[in-house]
XYZ file of C-alpha atoms in Angstrom:
419
model
C 0.253 -0.057 -0.195
C 2.696 2.458 0.647
C 4.534 1.735 -2.719
C 1.214 2.347 -4.435
C 0.686 5.648 -2.644
C 4.057 6.831 -3.198
C 4.395 5.765 -6.982
C 1.006 7.364 -7.410
C -1.119 4.493 -7.722
C 1.139 2.043 -9.876
C 0.173 -1.570 -9.230
C 2.747 -3.463 -7.153
C 3.348 -5.939 -9.472
C 4.415 -3.884 -11.893
C 7.487 -2.626 -9.673
C 10.808 -4.241 -9.740
C 13.140 -4.987 -6.508
C 16.678 -6.306 -6.230
C 16.781 -9.725 -4.890
C 18.495 -8.986 -1.696
C 15.209 -6.704 -0.721
C 12.917 -9.196 -2.101
C 14.113 -11.763 0.810
C 14.550 -9.260 3.574
C 11.151 -7.869 2.929
C 9.551 -11.311 2.126
C 11.034 -12.704 5.809
C 10.003 -9.238 7.781
C 6.334 -9.745 6.041
C 6.181 -13.569 7.864
C 8.246 -12.806 10.924
C 8.085 -11.325 14.191
C 10.596 -8.789 13.060
C 10.111 -5.588 15.258
C 8.312 -2.696 13.467
C 11.130 -0.456 13.037
C 13.184 -2.842 11.066
C 10.269 -3.755 8.962
C 9.503 -0.214 8.395
C 13.343 0.370 7.373
C 13.361 -2.490 5.117
C 10.173 -0.755 3.504
C 11.562 2.533 2.687
C 14.939 0.940 1.287
C 12.739 -0.778 -0.978
C 10.903 2.607 -2.129
C 14.039 3.961 -2.532
C 15.167 1.529 -4.772
C 12.016 1.685 -6.843
C 12.154 5.162 -7.251
C 15.790 5.160 -8.337
C 14.919 2.725 -11.127
C 18.063 0.354 -9.811
C 15.741 -2.882 -9.363
C 16.530 -5.917 -11.257
C 13.866 -8.274 -10.066
C 9.787 -8.102 -10.336
C 8.481 -7.243 -6.907
C 5.611 -9.644 -7.704
C 7.935 -12.269 -7.583
C 8.788 -11.625 -4.189
C 5.041 -10.971 -3.668
C 4.019 -14.669 -4.778
C 6.908 -16.576 -3.703
C 6.629 -15.185 0.162
C 3.375 -16.976 0.791
C 4.742 -19.811 -1.092
C 7.669 -20.215 1.077
C 5.502 -20.906 4.232
C 4.290 -23.835 2.158
C 5.956 -27.460 1.324
C 6.474 -28.156 -2.057
C 6.080 -31.244 -4.061
C 8.639 -31.218 -6.606
C 7.030 -34.582 -8.143
C 3.909 -32.605 -9.133
C 5.437 -29.966 -10.800
C 6.810 -30.248 -14.731
C 10.344 -29.211 -14.649
C 11.175 -25.806 -16.334
C 13.453 -22.718 -16.039
C 10.271 -20.698 -14.836
C 9.532 -23.035 -12.234
C 12.813 -23.578 -11.136
C 13.464 -19.979 -10.799
C 10.526 -19.392 -8.468
C 11.397 -22.532 -6.232
C 15.011 -20.494 -5.921
C 13.210 -17.709 -5.451
C 10.763 -19.061 -2.599
C 13.962 -20.843 -0.861
C 15.769 -17.696 -1.159
C 13.057 -15.986 0.878
C 12.217 -18.601 3.155
C 15.968 -18.511 4.090
C 15.732 -14.691 4.763
C 12.655 -15.364 7.112
C 14.484 -17.724 8.843
C 17.432 -15.450 9.451
C 15.353 -12.814 10.516
C 13.308 -15.086 13.151
C 16.513 -16.140 14.555
C 17.721 -12.899 14.894
C 14.646 -11.581 16.848
C 14.749 -14.605 19.064
C 18.667 -13.823 19.649
C 17.386 -10.293 20.374
C 14.569 -11.436 22.638
C 17.141 -13.802 24.271
C 19.459 -10.827 25.181
C 16.950 -8.542 26.730
C 15.580 -11.366 29.112
C 19.410 -12.079 29.956
C 19.729 -8.130 30.365
C 16.491 -8.013 32.552
C 17.685 -10.958 34.482
C 20.975 -9.230 35.498
C 19.645 -5.905 36.151
C 19.419 -5.867 39.847
C 16.702 -3.038 39.964
C 14.463 -4.973 37.713
C 14.893 -8.425 39.845
C 13.996 -6.574 42.855
C 11.073 -5.271 41.804
C 10.283 -8.457 40.106
C 10.336 -10.064 43.480
C 8.836 -7.554 45.369
C 5.551 -7.987 43.284
C 5.319 -11.722 42.918
C 5.702 -11.615 46.620
C 2.225 -9.899 46.187
C 0.516 -12.496 44.317
C -0.268 -16.299 45.428
C -0.226 -16.684 41.231
C 1.196 -14.694 38.533
C 0.195 -14.999 34.579
C 2.935 -15.144 33.928
C 6.069 -14.064 35.660
C 8.069 -13.718 32.235
C 5.729 -10.962 30.789
C 6.319 -9.196 34.420
C 9.656 -9.386 33.952
C 9.526 -7.771 30.209
C 6.830 -5.318 31.595
C 9.195 -3.959 34.376
C 12.132 -3.927 31.795
C 10.247 -1.929 29.155
C 7.866 0.245 31.038
C 8.829 1.257 34.497
C 5.977 3.343 34.892
C 3.225 0.605 34.587
C -0.612 0.991 35.538
C -1.882 -1.604 38.289
C -5.840 -1.938 38.762
C -8.109 -3.503 41.428
C -12.055 -3.047 41.616
C -14.325 -3.072 44.699
C -17.439 -2.752 45.405
C -18.529 -0.329 48.330
C -20.647 -2.752 50.175
C -20.330 -2.499 53.952
C -17.840 -2.437 56.630
C -14.022 -2.957 55.713
C -12.195 -6.195 57.337
C -8.336 -6.723 57.719
C -8.190 -8.772 54.482
C -9.551 -5.696 52.380
C -7.748 -2.881 54.587
C -4.470 -3.932 55.935
C -3.810 -6.653 53.950
C -4.439 -4.726 50.693
C -2.718 -1.501 52.006
C 0.617 -3.602 52.304
C 0.109 -5.093 48.964
C -0.562 -1.668 47.328
C 2.620 -0.067 48.896
C 4.718 -2.963 47.408
C 3.265 -2.387 44.031
C 3.832 1.545 44.164
C 7.198 1.184 45.593
C 8.347 -0.735 42.686
C 7.178 2.448 40.197
C 3.735 1.155 39.441
C 0.626 3.448 39.221
C -2.205 1.926 41.071
C -5.513 2.381 39.915
C -8.474 1.639 42.296
C -12.092 1.440 40.445
C -14.950 2.255 42.873
C -17.429 -0.082 41.212
C -20.309 1.874 42.561
C -22.397 0.963 39.473
C -21.344 -2.702 39.712
C -22.568 -2.690 43.560
C -25.716 -1.665 42.471
C -25.966 -4.471 40.015
C -25.494 -6.959 42.594
C -27.774 -5.301 45.020
C -25.566 -3.873 47.557
C -26.636 -1.465 50.125
C -30.292 -2.098 48.999
C -29.715 -0.982 45.507
C -29.268 2.853 46.925
C -26.534 4.436 44.713
C -26.051 7.334 47.194
C -25.523 4.887 50.116
C -23.198 3.034 48.243
C -21.231 6.522 47.347
C -21.083 7.297 51.141
C -19.624 3.683 51.754
C -17.012 4.151 49.228
C -15.640 7.677 50.245
C -15.724 5.659 53.917
C -13.244 2.734 52.503
C -10.983 5.519 51.053
C -10.767 7.153 54.407
C -10.052 3.644 56.332
C -7.142 2.687 53.626
C -5.613 6.215 54.439
C -5.846 5.702 58.245
C -4.386 2.095 57.669
C -1.340 3.767 56.091
C -1.700 3.373 52.254
C 0.519 5.568 50.402
C -1.651 7.642 48.182
C 1.099 9.334 46.068
C 0.876 6.854 43.157
C -2.773 5.670 43.996
C -5.780 7.150 42.368
C -9.675 6.183 42.509
C -12.036 6.428 39.827
C -15.432 6.121 40.199
C -16.958 3.687 37.690
C -20.193 5.935 37.329
C -18.444 9.098 36.598
C -15.910 7.731 34.538
C -18.394 5.354 32.435
C -20.890 8.185 32.091
C -18.021 10.719 30.832
C -16.433 8.280 28.591
C -19.480 6.544 27.042
C -18.762 5.900 23.607
C -15.247 4.643 24.164
C -16.424 2.439 27.033
C -19.611 0.886 25.385
C -17.708 0.589 21.887
C -15.052 -1.912 23.616
C -17.761 -3.369 25.672
C -20.368 -4.632 22.756
C -17.059 -6.027 21.308
C -16.172 -8.234 24.330
C -20.014 -9.050 24.447
C -19.751 -10.676 20.937
C -16.929 -12.842 21.346
C -17.874 -14.811 24.191
C -20.939 -17.152 24.959
C -23.316 -16.957 27.661
C -22.037 -20.251 29.169
C -18.495 -18.783 29.334
C -19.721 -15.743 31.111
C -21.686 -17.729 33.549
C -18.532 -19.288 34.490
C -17.482 -15.877 36.069
C -20.215 -15.670 38.543
C -17.647 -16.457 41.350
C -16.590 -12.939 41.151
C -20.089 -11.816 42.788
C -20.066 -14.632 45.233
C -23.292 -15.905 43.348
C -24.451 -19.089 42.062
C -25.333 -19.676 38.444
C -28.878 -20.317 38.861
C -29.824 -17.230 41.030
C -27.828 -14.966 38.534
C -30.296 -11.851 37.421
C -29.515 -10.522 34.087
C -28.047 -7.572 35.310
C -25.076 -10.057 37.269
C -24.619 -11.391 33.773
C -23.841 -8.030 32.492
C -21.230 -7.561 35.275
C -18.336 -9.750 34.464
C -18.555 -8.440 31.151
C -18.060 -4.948 32.228
C -15.269 -6.055 34.566
C -13.530 -7.410 31.741
C -14.120 -4.215 29.583
C -12.546 -2.113 32.673
C -9.247 -3.688 32.437
C -8.800 -2.425 28.914
C -10.757 0.639 29.484
C -8.254 1.729 32.207
C -5.290 0.668 30.277
C -4.153 -1.410 33.353
C -1.002 -3.853 32.750
C -1.374 -5.949 35.716
C -4.837 -7.276 37.519
C -4.195 -7.110 40.963
C -7.201 -8.260 42.080
C -7.781 -11.716 44.463
C -7.651 -15.164 43.563
C -11.505 -14.934 43.661
C -11.290 -12.922 40.447
C -9.240 -14.680 38.467
C -11.791 -15.999 36.146
C -12.710 -12.895 34.685
C -8.953 -11.848 34.240
C -8.367 -14.514 32.339
C -11.460 -13.876 30.423
C -9.606 -10.569 29.615
C -6.620 -12.699 28.137
C -8.616 -14.932 26.061
C -10.333 -11.694 24.324
C -6.876 -10.438 23.412
C -6.131 -13.684 21.744
C -9.892 -13.281 19.673
C -9.372 -9.609 19.332
C -5.669 -9.879 18.222
C -4.024 -8.202 20.962
C -0.469 -8.569 21.584
C 0.067 -7.371 24.830
C -1.969 -9.202 27.257
C -2.996 -8.138 30.786
C -0.663 -9.660 33.757
C -2.801 -11.385 36.474
C -1.495 -11.123 39.813
C -3.827 -12.880 42.471
C -3.549 -12.085 45.909
C -4.372 -14.545 48.847
C -7.683 -14.930 50.186
C -7.450 -14.669 53.972
C -9.688 -17.719 55.844
C -12.357 -16.469 58.024
C -12.224 -17.417 61.424
C -15.061 -20.026 61.733
C -14.285 -23.744 60.480
C -14.379 -24.188 56.921
C -14.865 -20.223 55.830
C -12.564 -19.976 52.444
C -12.429 -16.337 52.939
C -13.814 -13.473 55.546
C -17.634 -13.130 55.259
C -18.606 -9.591 56.441
C -22.333 -11.325 56.984
C -20.706 -13.246 60.124
C -19.291 -10.597 62.174
C -17.152 -12.868 64.368
C -15.656 -14.601 61.470
C -14.056 -11.194 60.309
C -11.795 -8.772 62.131
C -13.085 -5.273 60.842
C -10.938 -2.469 60.942
C -12.857 -0.449 63.449
C -12.911 -3.392 66.000
C -11.389 -2.453 69.536
C -8.309 -4.683 70.845
C -10.792 -6.216 73.166
C -13.002 -7.493 70.315
C -10.306 -8.369 68.262
C -8.736 -10.466 70.896
C -12.154 -12.024 71.642
C -12.705 -13.158 67.967
C -9.196 -14.612 67.954
C -9.633 -16.634 71.429
C -12.645 -18.362 69.714
C -11.509 -18.803 66.294
C -10.876 -21.945 64.953
C -7.579 -23.035 65.185
C -6.757 -26.567 64.039
C -3.558 -28.429 64.750
C -4.078 -31.477 62.381
C -4.372 -31.527 59.152
C -7.940 -32.756 57.285
C -9.785 -31.427 59.906
C -11.516 -29.441 57.416
C -12.685 -31.684 54.542
C -12.546 -30.097 50.930
C -16.024 -29.519 49.219
C -14.907 -30.820 45.547
C -18.329 -29.417 44.377
C -17.335 -25.485 45.656
C -15.031 -23.196 43.664
C -11.836 -22.818 45.302
C -10.587 -19.664 46.649
C -6.829 -20.940 46.868
C -4.278 -21.844 44.109
C -1.900 -23.463 47.071
C -2.618 -26.529 48.953
C -2.952 -25.954 52.242
C -4.247 -28.914 54.294
C -4.580 -27.566 57.582
C -6.692 -24.578 56.509
C -5.636 -22.377 60.041
C -6.784 -19.160 60.026
C -4.691 -18.051 62.649
C -1.733 -18.959 61.140
C -2.618 -17.773 57.659
C -2.847 -14.411 59.130
C 0.702 -14.687 60.992
C 2.001 -15.609 57.205
C 0.067 -13.054 55.332
C -0.273 -10.047 57.547
C 2.562 -10.383 59.991
C 4.917 -11.442 57.647
C 3.719 -9.582 54.840
C 6.742 -7.011 55.200
C 10.458 -8.304 55.038
C 11.897 -8.407 58.458
C 9.000 -8.955 60.361
C 8.817 -11.292 63.503
C 6.247 -13.135 65.717
C 6.753 -14.077 69.445
C 4.503 -17.190 70.731
C 5.085 -19.482 73.540
C 8.408 -17.866 74.446
C 9.559 -18.346 70.967
C 10.422 -15.914 67.971
C 9.598 -16.772 64.358
C 11.048 -14.704 61.286
């Protein structure tokens, strides 16, 4: 197309290009060569055409570039000079494609080696990996830290009531780790999503009030707000309605209803109880990731399915850079068999406003097994954890993920100190 434009509409098949450029440009057409290099080859080709120094027809390169990717059955083709010439040209193009691919792999390998030997990149990588119970994928995360130091992370939350320590203390610690590595953390205040999920009686004003309360609690808990942004979904979607809903509709047309209902775990709902609004919920959550231009989805393991949906969308839409998934651990509830804290059971969660004596009371009566297997796995229920834990002791879980969340932390119990 560029050649036709520069030559005033002359058909590409009438132009000629030297064999060297034919091979290189064919290689660029069928190999993952970096864009600047491909453009450089194209510019050289155009200059050669304009200078009138071409010796071979460009149509040979166009025809044989595609042929180079296929296996030629020599027995089925009669031997003649033209055919032999085309076979030689195709072989030349294939050889050029192979060399460019090898060079590209070599460059990628060198970039990965350089990133691995960069102390700052490695330090930031290990800090971010400590946030997640799972990372999809560590290689992509290392590349992101190398090429885009000012990356963007996102998490969304429904303003739905009191904040417990899993959402308050644990999240504040993890956000501080992320921003210390150079990231900007965007909190998507999902007020419209809370409305769809029938939180706070479906009263949007009450939902907004709770949203402001959560922000104040995080500030009081020590979250570093210098690299943190809070964006309200109702405001942002309204201001950018065309962009948001165009993207949302593109996502909706690429997935079946059956695939979307598999994401119902993000709302804490069983498939048979979903309303039409709750079917829309995971589609909008998937849209949020691209709307906010998030490089990393830093949500809990319970949100993993919709984050993987976003990566599937990239495959369908031809988006090369997929969002990285960094899923943090889900803290157990204090009652036996609770995979995560529940706001509905006040004794199963430690809330951010609980006084010290109330925290002590809840911990003293908490389920605290000493033998493995006391809590049976429920195969029919969706797991909230990606690592195997046969003990499922919430007290030890808090020590591991809250007390030891920060480097250098220690814990004393029974006259002994643990680190």
